[in-house]
Short mmCIF file of C-alpha atoms in Angstrom, two decimals:
data_model
loop_
_atom_site.label_atom_id
_atom_site.label_comp_id
_atom_site.label_asym_id
_atom_site.label_seq_id
_atom_site.Cartn_x
_atom_site.Cartn_y
_atom_site.Cartn_z
CA MET R 1080 29.71 -27.12 3.33
CA LYS R 1081 27.39 -29.36 1.36
CA ILE R 1082 24.12 -27.76 0.08
CA ILE R 1083 21.31 -29.25 -1.82
CA ALA R 1084 18.40 -27.41 -3.25
CA ILE R 1085 14.85 -28.94 -3.25
CA ILE R 1086 12.02 -27.81 -5.37
CA PRO R 1087 8.78 -29.18 -3.96
CA ALA R 1088 6.10 -29.85 -6.64
CA ARG R 1089 2.53 -30.79 -6.02
CA TYR R 1090 0.08 -31.46 -8.88
CA GLY R 1091 -3.04 -30.37 -7.03
CA SER R 1092 -3.74 -26.64 -6.66
CA SER R 1093 -7.15 -24.99 -6.23
CA ARG R 1094 -6.29 -22.08 -8.55
CA PHE R 1095 -4.14 -23.84 -11.04
CA PRO R 1096 -4.02 -27.59 -11.16
CA GLY R 1097 -1.03 -29.10 -12.72
CA LYS R 1098 0.93 -25.95 -12.37
CA PRO R 1099 4.53 -27.33 -12.19
CA ILE R 1100 4.25 -28.90 -15.57
CA ALA R 1101 2.36 -26.02 -17.26
CA ASP R 1102 3.99 -25.26 -20.59
CA ILE R 1103 6.16 -22.11 -20.95
CA CYS R 1104 7.70 -21.83 -24.29
CA GLY R 1105 8.01 -25.56 -24.89
CA LYS R 1106 9.25 -26.46 -21.35
CA PRO R 1107 7.37 -27.11 -18.15
CA MET R 1108 7.42 -24.43 -15.49
CA ILE R 1109 9.39 -26.66 -13.28
CA TRP R 1110 12.23 -26.76 -15.71
CA TRP R 1111 12.49 -22.94 -15.66
CA VAL R 1112 12.83 -23.09 -11.86
CA PHE R 1113 15.24 -25.84 -12.02
CA ASN R 1114 17.32 -24.05 -14.50
CA GLN R 1115 17.49 -20.93 -12.46
CA VAL R 1116 18.25 -22.67 -9.18
CA SER R 1117 20.94 -24.73 -10.99
CA LYS R 1118 22.79 -21.42 -11.69
CA ALA R 1119 23.01 -20.43 -7.94
CA GLU R 1120 26.44 -20.50 -6.46
CA SER R 1121 27.43 -22.79 -3.70
CA ILE R 1122 24.49 -25.36 -4.44
CA ASN R 1123 25.94 -28.80 -5.03
CA MET R 1124 22.87 -30.51 -6.26
CA VAL R 1125 19.23 -29.52 -7.24
CA LEU R 1126 16.29 -31.83 -7.30
CA VAL R 1127 12.53 -31.86 -7.48
CA ALA R 1128 10.55 -33.64 -4.84
CA THR R 1129 6.98 -34.77 -5.82
CA ASP R 1130 4.29 -37.08 -5.04
CA ASP R 1131 2.69 -37.30 -8.50
CA LEU R 1132 3.84 -39.56 -11.19
CA ARG R 1133 2.81 -37.14 -13.90
CA ILE R 1134 5.39 -34.67 -12.63
CA LYS R 1135 8.04 -37.46 -12.21
CA GLU R 1136 7.54 -38.37 -15.90
CA VAL R 1137 7.85 -34.93 -17.06
CA CYS R 1138 11.10 -34.41 -14.97
CA ASP R 1139 12.50 -37.62 -16.46
CA THR R 1140 11.79 -36.41 -19.90
CA PHE R 1141 13.71 -33.10 -19.22
CA ASN R 1142 16.48 -34.76 -17.31
CA ILE R 1143 15.63 -33.05 -14.04
CA PRO R 1144 16.59 -35.12 -10.91
CA CYS R 1145 13.33 -36.07 -9.26
CA LEU R 1146 12.55 -37.82 -6.04
CA MET R 1147 9.11 -39.45 -5.36
CA THR R 1148 7.83 -38.63 -1.92
CA ASN R 1149 4.86 -39.57 0.18
CA GLU R 1150 1.56 -38.09 -0.88
CA ASP R 1151 0.66 -37.72 2.75
CA CYS R 1152 3.13 -35.00 3.18
CA LYS R 1153 1.01 -31.91 4.40
CA THR R 1154 3.63 -29.28 3.67
CA SER R 1155 6.66 -28.73 1.47
CA THR R 1156 8.85 -28.67 4.59
CA GLU R 1157 7.92 -32.02 5.50
CA ARG R 1158 8.51 -33.25 1.89
CA ALA R 1159 11.92 -31.71 2.18
CA PHE R 1160 12.43 -33.65 5.35
CA GLU R 1161 11.68 -36.90 3.45
CA VAL R 1162 14.40 -36.00 1.04
CA ALA R 1163 16.76 -35.22 3.88
CA ASN R 1164 16.32 -38.72 5.14
CA LYS R 1165 17.43 -40.06 1.95
CA ILE R 1166 20.25 -37.71 0.97
CA HIS R 1167 22.57 -36.32 3.52
CA SER R 1168 23.58 -32.68 3.39
CA ASP R 1169 24.75 -29.96 5.69
CA LEU R 1170 22.05 -27.69 4.59
CA TYR R 1171 18.79 -27.91 2.50
CA VAL R 1172 17.48 -24.95 0.45
CA VAL R 1173 13.78 -25.22 -0.33
CA VAL R 1174 12.74 -23.03 -3.28
CA ASN R 1175 9.09 -22.52 -4.13
CA GLY R 1176 8.26 -23.71 -7.51
CA ASP R 1177 6.10 -20.74 -8.45
CA GLU R 1178 8.74 -18.38 -9.77
CA PRO R 1179 10.24 -19.47 -13.06
CA LEU R 1180 12.31 -16.31 -13.32
CA ILE R 1181 13.79 -16.38 -9.76
CA ASP R 1182 17.11 -14.61 -9.74
CA PRO R 1183 19.78 -17.32 -8.94
CA ASP R 1184 21.95 -14.77 -7.04
CA ILE R 1185 19.22 -14.16 -4.52
CA ILE R 1186 19.05 -17.89 -3.82
CA SER R 1187 22.49 -17.92 -2.64
CA GLU R 1188 21.77 -15.02 -0.31
CA VAL R 1189 19.94 -17.41 2.08
CA ILE R 1190 23.05 -19.47 2.75
CA PRO R 1191 24.81 -18.74 6.06
CA LYS R 1192 28.60 -18.34 6.24
CA ASP R 1193 29.20 -21.25 8.57
CA ILE R 1194 27.56 -24.50 9.31
CA PRO R 1195 25.29 -23.64 12.27
CA ASN R 1196 24.83 -25.54 15.52
CA GLY R 1197 21.53 -26.60 16.78
CA ILE R 1198 18.36 -26.01 14.67
CA TYR R 1199 18.87 -23.58 11.83
CA VAL R 1200 16.22 -21.90 9.62
CA GLY R 1201 16.86 -19.02 7.20
CA ASN R 1202 14.44 -17.17 4.97
CA LEU R 1203 14.51 -14.38 2.38
CA MET R 1204 12.37 -11.33 2.45
CA THR R 1205 11.88 -8.38 0.03
CA ARG R 1206 10.44 -4.97 0.21
CA ILE R 1207 6.83 -4.49 -0.65
CA ASP R 1208 6.38 -1.71 -3.16
CA ARG R 1209 2.66 -1.56 -3.98
CA PRO R 1210 -0.20 -0.87 -1.65
CA SER R 1211 -2.07 -3.78 -3.21
CA GLU R 1212 0.62 -6.31 -2.14
CA VAL R 1213 0.50 -5.20 1.50
CA VAL R 1214 -3.35 -5.64 1.43
CA ASP R 1215 -3.26 -9.06 -0.48
CA PHE R 1216 -3.48 -11.90 1.91
CA THR R 1217 -1.54 -14.25 -0.19
CA ASN R 1218 1.54 -12.11 0.40
CA ILE R 1219 3.00 -12.93 3.73
CA LYS R 1220 4.26 -9.96 5.69
CA VAL R 1221 7.19 -10.36 8.07
CA VAL R 1222 8.58 -8.16 10.98
CA THR R 1223 12.07 -8.64 12.26
CA ASP R 1224 13.71 -7.84 15.46
CA GLU R 1225 16.98 -5.84 15.93
CA ASP R 1226 19.03 -8.87 15.20
CA GLY R 1227 17.27 -9.81 11.98
CA ASN R 1228 15.36 -12.61 13.22
CA ALA R 1229 11.73 -12.96 12.39
CA GLU R 1230 9.25 -11.83 15.19
CA PHE R 1231 6.10 -12.81 13.35
CA PHE R 1232 4.73 -13.67 9.95
CA SER R 1233 1.17 -12.58 8.90
CA ARG R 1234 -1.25 -12.22 6.12
CA SER R 1235 -2.46 -9.00 7.75
CA PRO R 1236 -0.33 -5.97 7.08
CA ILE R 1237 2.17 -5.68 9.88
CA PRO R 1238 3.42 -3.62 11.64
CA TYR R 1239 0.69 -1.00 11.96
CA PRO R 1240 1.99 2.51 10.93
CA LYS R 1241 0.89 4.38 13.99
CA ALA R 1242 3.87 6.57 14.78
CA THR R 1243 5.30 6.74 11.37
CA LEU R 1244 4.31 6.43 7.77
CA GLU R 1245 7.94 6.16 6.74
CA TYR R 1246 7.98 2.28 7.01
CA GLU R 1247 8.92 -0.17 4.37
CA TYR R 1248 7.00 -3.31 4.53
CA PHE R 1249 8.57 -6.66 3.80
CA LYS R 1250 7.10 -9.92 2.45
CA HIS R 1251 8.39 -13.50 2.75
CA VAL R 1252 10.03 -14.84 -0.24
CA GLY R 1253 9.65 -18.57 -1.09
CA VAL R 1254 13.27 -19.35 -0.50
CA LEU R 1255 14.27 -21.11 2.77
CA ILE R 1256 17.17 -22.94 4.16
CA TYR R 1257 17.14 -25.53 6.92
CA ASN R 1258 19.68 -27.97 8.49
CA TYR R 1259 18.51 -31.53 9.27
CA SER R 1260 17.56 -30.65 12.90
CA ALA R 1261 15.20 -28.05 11.73
CA LEU R 1262 13.54 -30.23 9.15
CA GLU R 1263 13.24 -32.97 11.87
CA PHE R 1264 11.89 -30.64 14.56
CA PHE R 1265 9.22 -29.25 12.00
CA SER R 1266 8.06 -32.75 10.96
CA ASN R 1267 7.84 -34.05 14.56
CA THR R 1268 5.92 -31.10 15.86
CA LYS R 1269 2.35 -30.38 15.80
CA PRO R 1270 1.25 -27.18 13.95
CA GLY R 1271 1.66 -24.12 16.26
CA LYS R 1272 -1.31 -22.20 17.62
CA ASN R 1273 -0.65 -19.13 15.39
CA GLU R 1274 0.23 -21.29 12.43
CA ARG R 1275 -3.23 -22.80 12.53
CA VAL R 1276 -4.88 -19.43 12.42
CA GLU R 1277 -2.75 -17.77 9.76
CA ASP R 1278 -2.15 -20.94 7.77
CA ILE R 1279 1.65 -20.06 7.56
CA ASN R 1280 4.02 -22.99 7.94
CA GLU R 1281 6.96 -21.06 9.07
CA LEU R 1282 5.04 -20.02 12.30
CA ARG R 1283 5.58 -23.55 13.56
CA PHE R 1284 9.13 -22.59 14.42
CA ILE R 1285 8.27 -19.17 15.85
CA ASP R 1286 5.37 -20.55 17.89
CA HIS R 1287 7.90 -22.86 19.62
CA GLY R 1288 10.53 -20.24 20.25
CA ILE R 1289 12.78 -21.15 17.40
CA LYS R 1290 14.40 -18.12 15.55
CA ILE R 1291 14.26 -17.79 11.70
CA ARG R 1292 17.02 -15.65 10.36
CA MET R 1293 15.66 -13.26 7.71
CA LYS R 1294 17.78 -11.84 4.85
CA GLU R 1295 16.66 -8.82 2.83
CA VAL R 1296 17.05 -9.23 -0.89
CA ASN R 1297 15.74 -7.54 -3.94
CA ALA R 1298 13.25 -10.13 -5.35
CA HIS R 1299 10.67 -8.98 -7.59
CA SER R 1300 10.24 -11.81 -10.00
CA LEU R 1301 6.75 -12.82 -11.12
CA SER R 1302 5.10 -15.47 -9.28
CA VAL R 1303 2.70 -17.72 -11.16
CA ASP R 1304 -0.51 -18.44 -9.11
CA THR R 1305 -3.10 -18.49 -11.83
CA PRO R 1306 -3.25 -19.32 -15.62
CA LYS R 1307 -3.38 -15.57 -16.26
CA ASP R 1308 0.05 -15.07 -14.40
CA LEU R 1309 1.42 -17.76 -16.80
CA GLU R 1310 0.58 -15.60 -19.78
CA PHE R 1311 2.53 -12.72 -18.27
CA VAL R 1312 5.52 -14.90 -17.58
CA LYS R 1313 5.55 -16.34 -21.08
CA LYS R 1314 5.60 -12.90 -22.62
CA GLU R 1315 8.39 -12.06 -20.13
CA ILE R 1316 10.46 -14.96 -21.13
CA GLU R 1317 9.99 -14.29 -24.70
CA ARG R 1318 11.44 -10.79 -24.26
CA ARG R 1319 14.45 -11.91 -22.32
CA ASP R 1320 18.11 -11.78 -23.73
CA GLU R 1321 19.85 -14.11 -21.51
CA THR R 1322 17.84 -17.20 -22.23
CA GLY R 1323 17.21 -16.08 -25.71
CA ASN R 1324 13.71 -15.85 -27.18
CA CYS R 1325 11.52 -19.01 -27.66
CA ASN R 1326 12.94 -19.94 -31.10
CA ARG R 1327 16.50 -20.00 -29.66
CA LEU R 1328 15.98 -22.13 -26.61
CA HIS R 1329 18.35 -24.92 -26.02
CA THR R 1330 17.80 -28.09 -23.98
CA MET L 1300 -21.62 31.32 -12.13
CA LYS L 1301 -20.47 32.61 -8.73
CA MET L 1302 -17.86 30.42 -6.93
CA ILE L 1303 -16.26 31.34 -3.66
CA ALA L 1304 -13.46 29.50 -1.70
CA VAL L 1305 -13.84 28.82 1.91
CA ILE L 1306 -10.90 27.79 4.17
CA PRO L 1307 -12.15 26.34 7.50
CA ALA L 1308 -9.71 27.05 10.26
CA ARG L 1309 -10.65 25.78 13.67
CA TYR L 1310 -8.34 26.78 16.55
CA ALA L 1311 -8.90 23.61 18.70
CA SER L 1312 -7.33 20.36 17.70
CA THR L 1313 -6.64 17.49 20.06
CA ARG L 1314 -3.25 16.53 18.45
CA PHE L 1315 -2.18 20.01 17.44
CA PRO L 1316 -3.78 23.05 19.14
CA GLY L 1317 -3.62 26.41 17.22
CA LYS L 1318 -2.68 24.49 14.06
CA PRO L 1319 -3.84 26.96 11.44
CA LEU L 1320 -1.51 29.50 12.97
CA ALA L 1321 1.55 27.16 13.07
CA GLU L 1322 4.51 29.05 11.63
CA ILE L 1323 5.84 28.30 8.23
CA ASN L 1324 8.62 30.54 6.90
CA GLY L 1325 7.48 33.52 9.04
CA LYS L 1326 3.72 33.22 8.12
CA PRO L 1327 0.96 31.21 9.63
CA MET L 1328 -0.05 27.97 7.74
CA LEU L 1329 -3.43 29.45 6.96
CA TRP L 1330 -1.87 32.31 5.14
CA TRP L 1331 -0.08 29.88 2.70
CA VAL L 1332 -3.34 28.21 1.67
CA TYR L 1333 -5.10 31.60 1.43
CA GLN L 1334 -2.38 32.99 -0.86
CA LYS L 1335 -2.55 29.96 -3.21
CA ILE L 1336 -6.25 30.25 -3.49
CA LYS L 1337 -6.30 33.97 -3.83
CA HIS L 1338 -4.75 33.80 -7.17
CA ILE L 1339 -7.28 31.48 -8.83
CA LYS L 1340 -9.36 33.75 -11.11
CA GLU L 1341 -12.37 31.49 -11.10
CA PHE L 1342 -13.13 32.57 -7.43
CA ALA L 1343 -15.21 35.58 -6.77
CA GLY L 1344 -13.93 35.66 -3.21
CA VAL L 1345 -11.78 33.78 -0.75
CA TYR L 1346 -12.84 33.64 2.98
CA CYS L 1347 -11.33 31.91 6.03
CA ALA L 1348 -14.12 30.40 8.19
CA ILE L 1349 -12.92 31.00 11.67
CA ASP L 1350 -14.25 30.46 15.21
CA ASN L 1351 -11.73 32.06 17.37
CA ASP L 1352 -10.53 35.62 18.35
CA ARG L 1353 -6.94 34.77 17.91
CA ILE L 1354 -7.30 33.53 14.39
CA GLN L 1355 -9.54 36.41 13.58
CA ASP L 1356 -6.82 38.89 14.83
CA VAL L 1357 -4.19 37.29 12.65
CA CYS L 1358 -6.55 37.19 9.56
CA ALA L 1359 -7.27 40.91 10.10
CA GLY L 1360 -3.61 41.67 10.49
CA LEU L 1361 -2.68 39.82 7.41
CA ASN L 1362 -5.45 41.19 5.13
CA MET L 1363 -7.23 37.86 4.87
CA LYS L 1364 -10.94 38.05 4.41
CA TYR L 1365 -12.91 35.98 7.02
CA VAL L 1366 -16.28 34.92 8.13
CA ARG L 1367 -16.68 34.36 11.87
CA THR L 1368 -18.51 31.22 12.63
CA ARG L 1369 -19.71 29.30 15.75
CA ASP L 1370 -17.30 27.18 17.55
CA ASP L 1371 -19.56 24.27 18.21
CA HIS L 1372 -19.82 22.95 14.70
CA PRO L 1373 -19.61 19.06 14.83
CA ASP L 1374 -17.72 19.13 11.42
CA HIS L 1375 -16.37 21.33 8.75
CA ILE L 1376 -19.32 20.93 6.39
CA SER L 1377 -21.59 22.37 8.82
CA ARG L 1378 -19.18 25.40 9.25
CA ILE L 1379 -19.35 25.92 5.50
CA HIS L 1380 -23.12 25.80 5.68
CA GLU L 1381 -22.98 28.68 8.08
CA VAL L 1382 -20.94 30.66 5.68
CA SER L 1383 -23.49 29.81 2.92
CA GLU L 1384 -26.17 31.35 5.05
CA LYS L 1385 -24.16 34.64 5.12
CA ILE L 1386 -22.62 34.67 1.50
CA GLU L 1387 -24.64 33.76 -1.56
CA ALA L 1388 -22.87 31.71 -4.24
CA ASP L 1389 -23.57 28.99 -6.74
CA TYR L 1390 -20.72 27.00 -5.32
CA TYR L 1391 -18.58 26.88 -2.25
CA ILE L 1392 -15.19 25.36 -2.68
CA CYS L 1393 -13.72 24.27 0.48
CA VAL L 1394 -9.96 23.94 0.89
CA ASN L 1395 -8.46 22.48 4.04
CA GLY L 1396 -6.65 25.05 6.04
CA ASP L 1397 -4.09 22.31 7.09
CA GLU L 1398 -2.88 21.40 3.59
CA PRO L 1399 -0.46 24.32 2.75
CA LEU L 1400 1.06 22.21 -0.15
CA ILE L 1401 -2.22 22.32 -2.01
CA THR L 1402 -1.86 23.68 -5.61
CA GLU L 1403 -3.93 25.12 -8.39
CA GLU L 1404 -3.64 21.72 -10.07
CA CYS L 1405 -5.54 20.07 -7.31
CA ILE L 1406 -8.37 22.71 -7.30
CA ILE L 1407 -9.12 23.66 -10.78
CA PRO L 1408 -10.04 20.27 -12.07
CA VAL L 1409 -12.65 19.84 -9.32
CA LEU L 1410 -14.49 23.05 -10.28
CA PRO L 1411 -17.87 22.32 -11.95
CA ILE L 1412 -18.72 23.93 -15.29
CA ASP L 1413 -22.44 24.34 -14.80
CA VAL L 1414 -25.05 25.25 -12.25
CA VAL L 1415 -27.17 22.16 -11.40
CA GLN L 1416 -30.55 21.93 -9.65
CA GLU L 1417 -29.87 18.85 -7.34
CA PRO L 1418 -27.51 18.80 -4.36
CA TYR L 1419 -23.95 18.68 -5.61
CA PHE L 1420 -20.66 17.44 -4.25
CA GLY L 1421 -17.40 17.30 -6.16
CA GLY L 1422 -14.00 16.44 -4.54
CA ALA L 1423 -10.44 15.59 -5.39
CA MET L 1424 -8.49 12.40 -4.97
CA ARG L 1425 -5.00 11.38 -5.84
CA LEU L 1426 -3.15 7.99 -6.17
CA LEU L 1427 -1.85 6.34 -3.12
CA ASN L 1428 1.63 5.27 -3.67
CA SER L 1429 3.06 3.74 -0.58
CA PRO L 1430 1.88 0.67 1.31
CA ALA L 1431 2.09 2.68 4.66
CA GLU L 1432 -0.20 5.41 3.24
CA ALA L 1433 -2.70 2.72 2.30
CA ILE L 1434 -2.86 1.19 5.71
CA ASP L 1435 -2.96 4.57 7.60
CA PRO L 1436 -6.64 5.26 8.58
CA ALA L 1437 -5.98 8.96 8.49
CA ASN L 1438 -6.06 8.49 4.65
CA ILE L 1439 -9.43 8.02 3.41
CA LYS L 1440 -9.65 5.58 0.44
CA ILE L 1441 -12.13 6.04 -2.36
CA ALA L 1442 -13.68 3.35 -4.56
CA VAL L 1443 -15.00 4.74 -7.89
CA SER L 1444 -16.85 3.12 -10.67
CA ASP L 1445 -15.46 3.20 -14.26
CA THR L 1446 -17.56 6.36 -14.85
CA GLY L 1447 -16.06 8.20 -11.94
CA LYS L 1448 -18.97 7.79 -9.58
CA CYS L 1449 -17.87 7.31 -5.93
CA LEU L 1450 -19.11 3.89 -4.64
CA TYR L 1451 -17.70 4.09 -1.13
CA MET L 1452 -15.15 5.83 1.01
CA SER L 1453 -13.35 4.06 3.76
CA ARG L 1454 -10.35 4.17 6.25
CA ILE L 1455 -9.51 0.56 5.31
CA PRO L 1456 -7.82 -0.04 1.98
CA ILE L 1457 -10.66 -0.62 -0.63
CA PRO L 1458 -11.10 -2.35 -3.13
CA TYR L 1459 -9.58 -5.66 -1.92
CA PRO L 1460 -6.93 -6.93 -4.47
CA LYS L 1461 -8.24 -10.56 -4.75
CA SER L 1462 -7.85 -11.22 -8.52
CA THR L 1463 -5.29 -8.64 -9.32
CA LEU L 1464 -2.48 -6.63 -7.75
CA LYS L 1465 -2.68 -3.93 -10.18
CA VAL L 1466 -4.89 -1.74 -8.10
CA PRO L 1467 -4.42 2.13 -8.29
CA TYR L 1468 -5.60 2.98 -4.79
CA LYS L 1469 -6.96 6.40 -4.38
CA LYS L 1470 -7.02 8.80 -1.38
CA TYR L 1471 -9.19 11.72 -0.62
CA VAL L 1472 -7.58 15.18 -1.01
CA GLY L 1473 -8.84 18.18 0.89
CA VAL L 1474 -10.57 20.04 -1.87
CA GLU L 1475 -14.37 19.89 -1.90
CA CYS L 1476 -17.15 21.77 -3.83
CA PHE L 1477 -20.62 21.95 -2.58
CA ASN L 1478 -23.82 23.87 -3.80
CA LYS L 1479 -26.25 25.33 -1.35
CA LYS L 1480 -28.66 22.51 -1.79
CA ALA L 1481 -25.98 20.02 -0.72
CA LEU L 1482 -24.96 21.99 2.29
CA ASP L 1483 -28.69 22.45 3.32
CA PHE L 1484 -29.22 18.73 2.82
CA PHE L 1485 -26.25 17.91 5.12
CA VAL L 1486 -27.11 19.92 8.05
CA GLN L 1487 -30.84 18.91 7.92
CA THR L 1488 -29.97 15.21 7.85
CA GLN L 1489 -29.07 13.02 10.70
CA MET L 1490 -25.68 11.42 10.82
CA GLY L 1491 -25.72 8.01 8.86
CA SER L 1492 -24.77 5.00 10.76
CA ILE L 1493 -21.91 4.15 8.46
CA GLU L 1494 -20.77 7.71 8.55
CA ARG L 1495 -20.66 7.35 12.28
CA THR L 1496 -18.74 4.13 12.22
CA GLU L 1497 -16.12 5.32 9.72
CA ASP L 1498 -16.10 8.87 10.96
CA ILE L 1499 -16.30 10.09 7.41
CA ASP L 1500 -18.69 13.16 6.93
CA HIS L 1501 -19.26 12.56 3.18
CA LEU L 1502 -20.79 9.27 3.74
CA ARG L 1503 -23.95 11.09 4.80
CA PHE L 1504 -24.53 11.99 1.17
CA LEU L 1505 -23.84 8.48 -0.02
CA GLU L 1506 -26.05 6.86 2.57
CA ASN L 1507 -28.93 8.94 1.28
CA GLY L 1508 -28.47 8.31 -2.29
CA ILE L 1509 -26.66 11.58 -3.25
CA ASP L 1510 -23.83 11.06 -5.68
CA LEU L 1511 -20.20 12.14 -4.93
CA HIS L 1512 -18.10 13.02 -7.85
CA PHE L 1513 -14.33 12.76 -7.44
CA THR L 1514 -11.65 13.99 -9.88
CA LEU L 1515 -8.23 12.51 -9.97
CA VAL L 1516 -5.55 15.14 -9.43
CA GLU L 1517 -1.75 15.10 -9.00
CA SER L 1518 -0.59 16.13 -5.68
CA ASP L 1519 1.95 15.59 -2.96
CA SER L 1520 -0.13 17.62 -0.50
CA LEU L 1521 -0.47 16.26 2.98
CA SER L 1522 -2.61 17.14 5.77
CA VAL L 1523 -0.56 18.62 8.66
CA ASP L 1524 -1.62 16.64 11.71
CA THR L 1525 1.48 16.63 13.87
CA LYS L 1526 4.62 18.63 14.45
CA LYS L 1527 6.53 16.30 12.26
CA ASP L 1528 4.12 16.88 9.34
CA LEU L 1529 4.89 20.53 9.96
CA ASP L 1530 8.55 20.07 9.53
CA TYR L 1531 8.01 18.14 6.37
CA VAL L 1532 5.77 20.85 4.91
CA ARG L 1533 8.25 23.62 5.91
CA GLU L 1534 11.00 21.84 4.04
CA LYS L 1535 8.74 21.47 0.94
CA ILE L 1536 7.68 25.14 0.92
CA ASN L 1537 11.37 26.14 1.19
CA GLU L 1538 12.12 24.03 -1.69
CA ARG L 1539 9.44 25.44 -3.79
CA LEU L 1540 10.48 29.04 -3.00
CA ARG L 1541 14.06 28.13 -3.97
CA GLU L 1542 13.02 26.61 -7.28
CA ASP L 1543 10.06 28.49 -8.39
CA SER L 1544 10.08 32.23 -9.18
CA ILE L 1545 6.36 32.34 -9.37
CA GLU L 1546 6.11 30.87 -5.93
CA ARG L 1547 8.51 33.65 -4.74
CA ALA L 1548 6.48 36.35 -6.38
CA ILE L 1549 3.36 35.13 -4.64
CA PHE L 1550 5.26 34.99 -1.42
CA TRP L 1551 6.59 38.60 -1.67
CA GLY L 1552 3.46 39.95 -3.37
CA GLY L 1553 1.48 38.76 -0.38
CA VAL L 1554 3.60 40.59 2.15
#
């Protein structure tokens, strides 16, 4: 089974312009994500997909495979579709470029055992531990059915704890997997009615009756959304043993 | 300074009729709360504020002091006001009769050290730990300023975590302290419009510019609203009896 991983990287971001190339201990953030994804088992190739020359140049400097894509791409899923049209693969893993310390083992968790028939979409989810995260609208909550497929994604806390308080909430993790048919479907389909309200891309599938397989993992790595988050991550990286501290980093 | 404790115990309850008399380890729920409070030396007296013959009989049978109050009070604060008309004190500390897991640690920190002239309210709050607890509207969330002054109370989670996720959410715990002026003010003042919307009595004070003082306490107490909560509480009490000899002494001493 051939699997490639794509890290979409946009320059523009309202809260943090130029985020993918923000420096963390001498390397751009995108390098850290790339480094982690490259350690994931079963992935044959990792590349960055961007629409900005500044990001392409930084990738070239650090020997990160990088594909230029259309700047009209509205979503990272459509960007991945563009890559899929250039590079053949059985499955495409799309990893959000916001988590420089993402655990490589959890990335592999999204890969199914067999090559699926028809349209296939898979996504990871993790338990929400803090009340603030369940309230926070940037954390996307997900509810699954008895088979483990997503019923709905929302920025509101769902489900409502009416009959029990012993419920663990789950949030969407920015690691998805698609086959070509799924990427094609997404790019050729108009945004779904709930997608337009919630502003959650994955709802395009759900709105059209296509299942998304959810897999629960333990993913509590730090997400960088603002320059302040970046400071946290820098400190965390400086503390870590496996990559060594900043002085001992190797290229 | 004279402080008395009042435990309101209404018989009627839509979800759980007869709740204060619900049995836990051979004694009614109300008894467990009463025993805990009886041993707090700061209190000059402990009284159940009751509205029903059945509860009155049970109190009499178990040597629990009580004050018979009207059964048409719209809320528990009005009930305590009625007690304050019959018993004089500098402060009235109200402990919910449906929180049998309440401990001294929740109550003592709330007690004021001085008599004050203006209407006074002090209460307890604890940290909210689980996401589900935060969403549950039965848990009243409290937003306080850095100086401990209550800014607002709501059934929806406040404050909104926009710029940080490091938010220690706090919820109201059923221990309150009023002076007579506060109780008089409450019954003489019309229900506030926000109080009506949220269905939170204490907002009547806030809406009229009277400060609410909340103290953070450690507690795993919960308010028993359903049979399921009762099972949980029974389990916890049995645990405490097994582990704590002081608890056992209180239990046996109260017989």
